[in-house]
PDB file of C-alpha atoms in Angstrom:
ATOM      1  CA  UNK A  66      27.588 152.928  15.880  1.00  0.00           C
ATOM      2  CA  UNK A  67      30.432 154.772  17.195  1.00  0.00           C
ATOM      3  CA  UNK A  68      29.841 158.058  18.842  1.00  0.00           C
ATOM      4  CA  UNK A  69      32.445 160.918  18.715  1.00  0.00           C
ATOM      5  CA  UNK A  70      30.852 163.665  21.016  1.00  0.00           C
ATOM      6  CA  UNK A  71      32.242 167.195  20.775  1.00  0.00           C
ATOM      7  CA  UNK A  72      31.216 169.341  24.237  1.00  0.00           C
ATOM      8  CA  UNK A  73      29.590 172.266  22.488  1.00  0.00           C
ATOM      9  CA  UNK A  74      28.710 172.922  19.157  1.00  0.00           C
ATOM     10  CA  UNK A  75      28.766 176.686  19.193  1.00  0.00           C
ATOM     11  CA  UNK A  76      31.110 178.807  21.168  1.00  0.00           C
ATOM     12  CA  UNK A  77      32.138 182.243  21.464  1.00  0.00           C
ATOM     13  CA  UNK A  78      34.916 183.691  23.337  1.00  0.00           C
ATOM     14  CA  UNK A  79      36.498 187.106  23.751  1.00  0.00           C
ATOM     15  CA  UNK A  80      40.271 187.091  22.178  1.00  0.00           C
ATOM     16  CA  UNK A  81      42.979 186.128  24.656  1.00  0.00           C
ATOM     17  CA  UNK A  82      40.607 184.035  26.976  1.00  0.00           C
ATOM     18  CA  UNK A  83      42.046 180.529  27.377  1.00  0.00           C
ATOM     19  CA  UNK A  84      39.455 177.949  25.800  1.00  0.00           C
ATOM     20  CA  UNK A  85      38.689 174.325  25.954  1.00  0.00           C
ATOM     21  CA  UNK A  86      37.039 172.242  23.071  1.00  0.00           C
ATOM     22  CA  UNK A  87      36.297 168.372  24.399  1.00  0.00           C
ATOM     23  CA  UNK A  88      36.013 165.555  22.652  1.00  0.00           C
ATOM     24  CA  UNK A  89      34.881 161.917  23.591  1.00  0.00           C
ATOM     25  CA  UNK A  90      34.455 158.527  21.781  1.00  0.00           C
ATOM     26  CA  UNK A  91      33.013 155.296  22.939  1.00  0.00           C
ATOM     27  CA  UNK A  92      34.494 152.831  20.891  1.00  0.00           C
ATOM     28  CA  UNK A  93      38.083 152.815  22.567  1.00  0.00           C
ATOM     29  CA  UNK A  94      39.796 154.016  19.828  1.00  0.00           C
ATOM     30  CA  UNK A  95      43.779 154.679  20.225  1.00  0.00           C
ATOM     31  CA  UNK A  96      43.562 157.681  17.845  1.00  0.00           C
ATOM     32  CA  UNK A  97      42.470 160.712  17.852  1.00  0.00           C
ATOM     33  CA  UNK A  98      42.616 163.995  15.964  1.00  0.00           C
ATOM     34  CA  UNK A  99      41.509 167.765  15.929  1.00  0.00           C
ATOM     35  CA  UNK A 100      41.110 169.645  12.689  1.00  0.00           C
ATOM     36  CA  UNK A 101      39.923 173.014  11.594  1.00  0.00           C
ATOM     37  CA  UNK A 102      37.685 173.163   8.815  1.00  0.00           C
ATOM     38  CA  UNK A 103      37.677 176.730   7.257  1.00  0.00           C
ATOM     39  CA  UNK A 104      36.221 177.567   3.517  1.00  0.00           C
ATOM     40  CA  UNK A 105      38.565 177.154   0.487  1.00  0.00           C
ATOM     41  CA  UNK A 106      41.375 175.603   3.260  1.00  0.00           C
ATOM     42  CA  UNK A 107      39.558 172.319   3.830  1.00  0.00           C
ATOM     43  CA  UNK A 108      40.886 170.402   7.041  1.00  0.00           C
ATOM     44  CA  UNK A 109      44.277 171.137   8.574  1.00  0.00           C
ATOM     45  CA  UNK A 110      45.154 168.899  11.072  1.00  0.00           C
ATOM     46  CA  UNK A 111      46.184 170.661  14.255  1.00  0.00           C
ATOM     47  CA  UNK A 112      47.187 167.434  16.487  1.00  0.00           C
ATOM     48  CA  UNK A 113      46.605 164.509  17.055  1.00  0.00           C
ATOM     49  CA  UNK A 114      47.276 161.468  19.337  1.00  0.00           C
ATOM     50  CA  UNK A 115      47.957 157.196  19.130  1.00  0.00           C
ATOM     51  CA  UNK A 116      47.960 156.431  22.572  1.00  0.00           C
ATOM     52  CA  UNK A 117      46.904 157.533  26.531  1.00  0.00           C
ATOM     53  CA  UNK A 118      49.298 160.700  27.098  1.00  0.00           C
ATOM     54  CA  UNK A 119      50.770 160.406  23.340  1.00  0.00           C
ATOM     55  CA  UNK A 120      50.245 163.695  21.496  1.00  0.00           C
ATOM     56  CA  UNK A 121      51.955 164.759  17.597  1.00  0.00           C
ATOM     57  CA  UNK A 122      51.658 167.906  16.295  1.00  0.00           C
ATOM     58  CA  UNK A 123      50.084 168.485  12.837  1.00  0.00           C
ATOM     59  CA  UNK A 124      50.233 170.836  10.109  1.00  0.00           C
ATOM     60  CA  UNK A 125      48.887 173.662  11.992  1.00  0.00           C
ATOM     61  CA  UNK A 126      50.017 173.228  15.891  1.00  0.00           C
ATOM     62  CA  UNK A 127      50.614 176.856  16.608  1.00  0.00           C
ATOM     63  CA  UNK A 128      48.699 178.281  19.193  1.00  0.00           C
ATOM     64  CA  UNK A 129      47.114 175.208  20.127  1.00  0.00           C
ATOM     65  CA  UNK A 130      47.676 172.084  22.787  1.00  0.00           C
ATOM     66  CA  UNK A 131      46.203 169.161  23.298  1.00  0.00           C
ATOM     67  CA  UNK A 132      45.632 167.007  26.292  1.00  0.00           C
ATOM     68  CA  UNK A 133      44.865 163.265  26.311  1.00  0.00           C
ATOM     69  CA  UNK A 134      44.496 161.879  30.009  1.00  0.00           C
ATOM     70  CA  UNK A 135      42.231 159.241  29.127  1.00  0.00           C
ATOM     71  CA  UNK A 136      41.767 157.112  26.199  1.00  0.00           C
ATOM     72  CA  UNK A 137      38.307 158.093  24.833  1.00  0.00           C
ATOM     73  CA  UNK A 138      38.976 161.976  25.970  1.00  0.00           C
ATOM     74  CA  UNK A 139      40.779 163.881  23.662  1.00  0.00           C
ATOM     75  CA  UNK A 140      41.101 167.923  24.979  1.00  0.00           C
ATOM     76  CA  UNK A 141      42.172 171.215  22.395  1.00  0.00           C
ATOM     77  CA  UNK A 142      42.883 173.888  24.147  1.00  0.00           C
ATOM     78  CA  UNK A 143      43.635 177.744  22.935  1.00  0.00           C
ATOM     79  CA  UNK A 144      45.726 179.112  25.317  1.00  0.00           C
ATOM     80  CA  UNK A 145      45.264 182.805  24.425  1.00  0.00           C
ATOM     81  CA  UNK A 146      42.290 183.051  21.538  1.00  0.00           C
ATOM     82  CA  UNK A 147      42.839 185.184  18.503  1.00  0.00           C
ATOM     83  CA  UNK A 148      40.475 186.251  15.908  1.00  0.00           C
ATOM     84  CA  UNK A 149      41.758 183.857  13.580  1.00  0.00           C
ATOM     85  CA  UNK A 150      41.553 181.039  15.127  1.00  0.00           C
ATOM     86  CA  UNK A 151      37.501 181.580  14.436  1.00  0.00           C
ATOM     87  CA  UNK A 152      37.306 178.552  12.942  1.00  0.00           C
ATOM     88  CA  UNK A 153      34.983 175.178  12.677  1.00  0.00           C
ATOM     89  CA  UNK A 154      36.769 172.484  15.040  1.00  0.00           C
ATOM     90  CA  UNK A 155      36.077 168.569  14.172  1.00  0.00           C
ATOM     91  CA  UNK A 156      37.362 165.763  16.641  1.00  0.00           C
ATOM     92  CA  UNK A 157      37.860 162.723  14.703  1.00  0.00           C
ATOM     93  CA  UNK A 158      38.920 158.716  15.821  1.00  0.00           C
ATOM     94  CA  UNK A 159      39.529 156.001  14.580  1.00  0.00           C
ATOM     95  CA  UNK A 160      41.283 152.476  15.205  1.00  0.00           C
ATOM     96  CA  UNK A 161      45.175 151.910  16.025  1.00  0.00           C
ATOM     97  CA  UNK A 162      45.396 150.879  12.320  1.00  0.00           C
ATOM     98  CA  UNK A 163      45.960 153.258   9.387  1.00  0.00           C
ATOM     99  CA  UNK A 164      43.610 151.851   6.971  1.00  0.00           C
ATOM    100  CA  UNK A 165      40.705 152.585   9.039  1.00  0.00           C
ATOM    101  CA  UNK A 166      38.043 155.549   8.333  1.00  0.00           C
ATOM    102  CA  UNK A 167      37.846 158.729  10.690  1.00  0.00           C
ATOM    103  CA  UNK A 168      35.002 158.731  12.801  1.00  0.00           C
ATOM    104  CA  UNK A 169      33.778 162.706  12.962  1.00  0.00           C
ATOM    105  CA  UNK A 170      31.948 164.775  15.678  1.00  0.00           C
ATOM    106  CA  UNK A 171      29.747 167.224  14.469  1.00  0.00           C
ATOM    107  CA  UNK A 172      31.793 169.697  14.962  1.00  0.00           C
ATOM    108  CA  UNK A 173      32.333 172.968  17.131  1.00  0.00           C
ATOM    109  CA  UNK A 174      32.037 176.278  15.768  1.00  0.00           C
ATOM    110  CA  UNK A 175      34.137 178.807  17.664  1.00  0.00           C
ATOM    111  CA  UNK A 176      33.893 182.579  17.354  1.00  0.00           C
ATOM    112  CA  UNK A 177      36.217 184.402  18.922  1.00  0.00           C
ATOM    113  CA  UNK A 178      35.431 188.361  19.263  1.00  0.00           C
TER     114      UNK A 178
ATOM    115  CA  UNK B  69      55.566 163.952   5.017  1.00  0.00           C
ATOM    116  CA  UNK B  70      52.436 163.147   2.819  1.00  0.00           C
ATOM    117  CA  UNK B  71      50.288 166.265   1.169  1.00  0.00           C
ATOM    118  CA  UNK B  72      47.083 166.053  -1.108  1.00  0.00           C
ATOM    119  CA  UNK B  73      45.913 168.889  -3.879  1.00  0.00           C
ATOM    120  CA  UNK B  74      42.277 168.778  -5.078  1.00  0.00           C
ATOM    121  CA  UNK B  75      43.037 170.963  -8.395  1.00  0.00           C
ATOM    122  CA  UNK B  76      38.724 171.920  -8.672  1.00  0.00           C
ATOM    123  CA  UNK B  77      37.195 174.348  -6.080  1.00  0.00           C
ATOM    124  CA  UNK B  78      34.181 173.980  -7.182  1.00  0.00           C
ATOM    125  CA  UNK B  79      32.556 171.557  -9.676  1.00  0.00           C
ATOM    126  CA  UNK B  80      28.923 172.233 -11.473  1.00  0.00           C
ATOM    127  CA  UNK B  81      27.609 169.669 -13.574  1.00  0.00           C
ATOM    128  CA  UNK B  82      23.954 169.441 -14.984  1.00  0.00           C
ATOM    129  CA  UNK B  83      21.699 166.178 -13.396  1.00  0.00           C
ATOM    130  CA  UNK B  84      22.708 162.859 -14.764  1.00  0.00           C
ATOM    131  CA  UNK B  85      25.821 164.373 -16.550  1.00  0.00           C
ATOM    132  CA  UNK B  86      29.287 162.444 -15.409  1.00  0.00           C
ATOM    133  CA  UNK B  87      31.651 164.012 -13.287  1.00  0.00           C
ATOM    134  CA  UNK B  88      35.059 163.550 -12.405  1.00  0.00           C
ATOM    135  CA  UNK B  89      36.423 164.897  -8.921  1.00  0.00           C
ATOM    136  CA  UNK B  90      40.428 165.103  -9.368  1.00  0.00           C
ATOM    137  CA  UNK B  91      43.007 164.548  -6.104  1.00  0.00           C
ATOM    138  CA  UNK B  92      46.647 164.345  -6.775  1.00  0.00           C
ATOM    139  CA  UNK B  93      48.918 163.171  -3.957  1.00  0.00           C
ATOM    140  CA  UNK B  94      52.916 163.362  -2.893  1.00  0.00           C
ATOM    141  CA  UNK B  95      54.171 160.755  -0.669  1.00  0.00           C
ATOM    142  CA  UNK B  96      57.950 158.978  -0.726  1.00  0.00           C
ATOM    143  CA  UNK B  97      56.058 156.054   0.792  1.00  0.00           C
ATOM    144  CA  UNK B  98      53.009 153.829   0.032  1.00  0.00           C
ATOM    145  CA  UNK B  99      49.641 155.698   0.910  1.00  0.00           C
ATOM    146  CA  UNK B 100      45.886 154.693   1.755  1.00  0.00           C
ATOM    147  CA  UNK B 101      43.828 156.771  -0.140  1.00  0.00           C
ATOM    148  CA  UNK B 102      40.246 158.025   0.740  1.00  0.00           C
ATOM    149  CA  UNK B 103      37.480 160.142  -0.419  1.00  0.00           C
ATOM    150  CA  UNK B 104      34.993 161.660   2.514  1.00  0.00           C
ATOM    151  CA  UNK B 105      31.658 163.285   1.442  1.00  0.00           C
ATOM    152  CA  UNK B 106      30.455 166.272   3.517  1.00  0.00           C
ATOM    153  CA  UNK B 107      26.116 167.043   2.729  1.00  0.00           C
ATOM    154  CA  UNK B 108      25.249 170.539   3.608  1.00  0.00           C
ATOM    155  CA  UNK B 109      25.112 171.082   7.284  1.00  0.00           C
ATOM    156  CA  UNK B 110      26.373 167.396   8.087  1.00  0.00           C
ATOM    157  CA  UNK B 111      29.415 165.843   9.106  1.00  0.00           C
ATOM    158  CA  UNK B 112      32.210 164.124   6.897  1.00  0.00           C
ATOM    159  CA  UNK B 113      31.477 160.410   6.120  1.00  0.00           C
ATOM    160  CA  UNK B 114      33.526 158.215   4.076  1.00  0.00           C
ATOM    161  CA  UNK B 115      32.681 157.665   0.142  1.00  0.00           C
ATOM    162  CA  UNK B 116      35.226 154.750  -0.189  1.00  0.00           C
ATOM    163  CA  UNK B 117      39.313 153.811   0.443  1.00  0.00           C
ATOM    164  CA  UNK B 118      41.837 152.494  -1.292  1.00  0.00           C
ATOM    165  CA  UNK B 119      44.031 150.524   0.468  1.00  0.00           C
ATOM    166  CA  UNK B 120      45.931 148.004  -1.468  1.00  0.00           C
ATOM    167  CA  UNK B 121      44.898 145.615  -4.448  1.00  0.00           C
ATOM    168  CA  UNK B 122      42.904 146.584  -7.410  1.00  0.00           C
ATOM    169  CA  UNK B 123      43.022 149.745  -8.838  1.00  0.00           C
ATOM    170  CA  UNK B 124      39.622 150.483  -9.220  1.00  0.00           C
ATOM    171  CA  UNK B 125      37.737 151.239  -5.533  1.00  0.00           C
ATOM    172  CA  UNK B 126      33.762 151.413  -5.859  1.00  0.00           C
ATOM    173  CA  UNK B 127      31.902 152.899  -3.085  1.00  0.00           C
ATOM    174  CA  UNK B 128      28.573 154.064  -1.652  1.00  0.00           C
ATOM    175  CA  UNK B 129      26.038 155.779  -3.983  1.00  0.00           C
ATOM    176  CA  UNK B 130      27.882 155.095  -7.122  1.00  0.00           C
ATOM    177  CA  UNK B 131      30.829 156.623  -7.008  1.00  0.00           C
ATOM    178  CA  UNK B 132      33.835 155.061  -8.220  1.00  0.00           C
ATOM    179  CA  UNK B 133      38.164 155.766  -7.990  1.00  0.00           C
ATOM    180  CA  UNK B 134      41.026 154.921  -9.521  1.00  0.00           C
ATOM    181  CA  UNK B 135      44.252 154.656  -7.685  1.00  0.00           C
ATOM    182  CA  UNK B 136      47.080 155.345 -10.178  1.00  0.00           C
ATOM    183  CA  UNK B 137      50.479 155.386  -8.805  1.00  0.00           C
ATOM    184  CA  UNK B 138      52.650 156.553 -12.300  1.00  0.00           C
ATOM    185  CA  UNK B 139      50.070 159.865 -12.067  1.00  0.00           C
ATOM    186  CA  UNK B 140      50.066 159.918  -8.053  1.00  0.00           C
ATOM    187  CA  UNK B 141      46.377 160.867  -9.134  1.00  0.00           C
ATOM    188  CA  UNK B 142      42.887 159.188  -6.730  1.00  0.00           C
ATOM    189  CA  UNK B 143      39.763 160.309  -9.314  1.00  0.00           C
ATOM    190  CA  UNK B 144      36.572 160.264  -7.865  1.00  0.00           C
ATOM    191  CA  UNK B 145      34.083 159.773 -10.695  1.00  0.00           C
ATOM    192  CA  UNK B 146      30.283 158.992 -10.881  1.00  0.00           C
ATOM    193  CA  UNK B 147      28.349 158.349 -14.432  1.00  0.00           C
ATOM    194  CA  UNK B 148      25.087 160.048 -13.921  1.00  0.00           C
ATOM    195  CA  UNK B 149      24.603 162.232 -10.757  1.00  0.00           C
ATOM    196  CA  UNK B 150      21.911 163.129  -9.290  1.00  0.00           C
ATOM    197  CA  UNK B 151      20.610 166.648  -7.129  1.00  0.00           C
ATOM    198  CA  UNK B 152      21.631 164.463  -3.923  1.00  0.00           C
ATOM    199  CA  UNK B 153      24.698 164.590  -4.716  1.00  0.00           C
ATOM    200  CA  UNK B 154      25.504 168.020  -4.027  1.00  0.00           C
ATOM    201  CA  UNK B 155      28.216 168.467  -1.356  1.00  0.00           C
ATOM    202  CA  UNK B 156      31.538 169.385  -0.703  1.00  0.00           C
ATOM    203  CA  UNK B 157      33.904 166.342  -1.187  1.00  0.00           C
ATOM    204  CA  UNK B 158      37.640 165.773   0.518  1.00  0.00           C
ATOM    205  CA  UNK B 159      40.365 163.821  -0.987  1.00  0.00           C
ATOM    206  CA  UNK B 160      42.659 162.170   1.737  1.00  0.00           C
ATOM    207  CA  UNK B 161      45.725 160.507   2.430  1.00  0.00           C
ATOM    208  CA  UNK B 162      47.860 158.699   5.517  1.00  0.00           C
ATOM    209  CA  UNK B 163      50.910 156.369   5.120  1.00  0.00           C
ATOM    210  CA  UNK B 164      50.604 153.027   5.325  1.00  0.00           C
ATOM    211  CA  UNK B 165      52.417 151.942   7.956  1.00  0.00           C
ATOM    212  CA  UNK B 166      53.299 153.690  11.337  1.00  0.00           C
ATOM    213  CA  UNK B 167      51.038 156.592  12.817  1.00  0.00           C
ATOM    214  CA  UNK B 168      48.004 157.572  11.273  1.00  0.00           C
ATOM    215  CA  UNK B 169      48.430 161.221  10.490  1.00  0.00           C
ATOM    216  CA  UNK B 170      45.233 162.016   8.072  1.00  0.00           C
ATOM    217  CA  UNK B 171      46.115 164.892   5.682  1.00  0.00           C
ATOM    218  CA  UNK B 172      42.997 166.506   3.980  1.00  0.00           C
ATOM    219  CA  UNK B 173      43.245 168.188   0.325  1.00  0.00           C
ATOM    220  CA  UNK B 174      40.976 171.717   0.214  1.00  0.00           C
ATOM    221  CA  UNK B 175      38.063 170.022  -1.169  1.00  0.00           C
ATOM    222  CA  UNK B 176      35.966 170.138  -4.314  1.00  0.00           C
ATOM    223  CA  UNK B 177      32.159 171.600  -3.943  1.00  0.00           C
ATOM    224  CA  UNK B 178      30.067 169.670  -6.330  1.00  0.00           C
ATOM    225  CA  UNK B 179      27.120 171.357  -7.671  1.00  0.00           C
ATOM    226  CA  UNK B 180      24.590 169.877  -9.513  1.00  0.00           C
ATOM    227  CA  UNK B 181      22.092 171.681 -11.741  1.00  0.00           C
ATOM    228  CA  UNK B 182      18.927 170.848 -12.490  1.00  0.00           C
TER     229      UNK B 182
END
C-alpha cells in the first residue's frame, strides 16, 4: 500500500515563528499536494508540485511555500505563522497521470497561538 | 481554471432511506470527476471516479454517480444507507490532460438517523 507520512500530527506554534510541515511518500510518485482542510471550507489547495524542484501555486498560496528537493519529500513551510492559518494540513500524491486517486496522510493539525 | 460547488452542507436521512449527494462543476475543458469519503476521525479515501466512458460510475459500498455533462452535475447517490455511512463526503475535479491540480468542493456531511 502506499504510504504518505506527514512529520507530526499535532503542532502548535506561537504566531510569527517560521514552521515546517513534512511530507513523504514511498511509491515515487511525481505529484504532490498540500491542502488545508477547515469546517464548512472543505480542502483548498495551497500548492502543489509534478516534478523534483517543480512547484504551482494553488488556490490559497499566500503565506505559504513549498519546497521539493527530492522526489518523495514534499516540504510546506509558514514563513511567519498567523492565527489563521490554524488549520488541518493534508499532504496528498499521486501518479504523473491525472486520472489517478490522491493518496492522503493523516493529516497535521496546526495551532498557532 | 476548474471549480466544484457541493450545494448540501449537511445531509440527514433516516437508515435505509435513499440519498442523493449533489456536486456541480465549471470547467472550459474535459474533467475527471471523483467523489472521496472522509469517516469520522479518518483520512479521505476515494468512493469512485469518473473518467471517461459510461455515464454511470459505481463504486465501493454501494454508492453510485452519474456524470452529466448538459447539467455539469456528478450525483453521488446510494438506495438504502446504512449508520456506516455517516461521514463527510468531497466532490472533486482535475482536467484531463496536463497537470493534475485537484480542486475540492466544501463537502456534504451525511447523517444518518436511526
Amino acid at each position: 500500500d502506499v504510504k504518505v507520512t506527514q512529520s507530526s500530527r499535532y503542532l502548535v506554534k506561537r504566531t510569527g515563528e517560521k514552521v515546517f510541515l513534512e511530507c513523504v511518500q514511498d511509491m515515487d510518485h511525481e505529484n504532490m499536494f498540500w491542502y488545508r482542510q477547515d469546517p464548512g471550507l472543505g480542502l483548498r489547495l495551497i500548492y502543489f508540485s509534478y516534478d523534483v524542484k517543480m512547484k504551482e501555486k494553488g488556490d490559497i498560496p499566500e503565506g505559504y511555500s513549498v519546497s521539493r528537493e527530492k522526489k518523495e519529500r514534499f516540504s510546506l513551510i509558514l514563513e511567519s505563522a498567523s492565527t489563521n492559518q490554524t488549520s488541518m494540513y493534508l499532504c496528498a500524491s499521486s501518479p504523473r497521470t491525472g486520472n489517478e486517486k490522491l493518496f492522503f496522510g493523516s493529516g497535521t493539525q496546526l495551532s498557532v497561538l | 481554471a476548474q471549480s466544484v460547488t457541493q450545494l448540501d452542507s449537511q445531509v440527514p436521512v433516516f437508515e435505509e432511506a435513499p440519498v442523493e449527494l449533489r456536486c456541480n462543476y465549471s470547467s472550459s475543458v474535459s474533467v475527471y470527476l471523483f467523489w472521496y469519503v472522509q469517516y469520522p476521525n479518518q483520512g479521505l479515501q476515494l468512493l469512485l471516479k469518473y473518467l471517461s466512458g459510461s455515464t454511470l460510475v459505481k463504486g465501493i459500498n454501494g454508492f453510485e454517480a452519474e456524470f452529466n455533462k448538459s447539467q455539469t452535475s456528478f450525483h453521488l447517490r446510494k438506495p438504502s444507507v446504512h449508520i456506516s455511512d455517516t461521514a463527510e463526503y468531497f466532490c472533486a475535479v482535475s482536467l484531463s490532460g496536463g497537470y493534475q491540480k485537484v480542486t475540492f468542493g466544501t463537502g456534504t456531511k451525511l447523517q444518518v438517523i436511526p
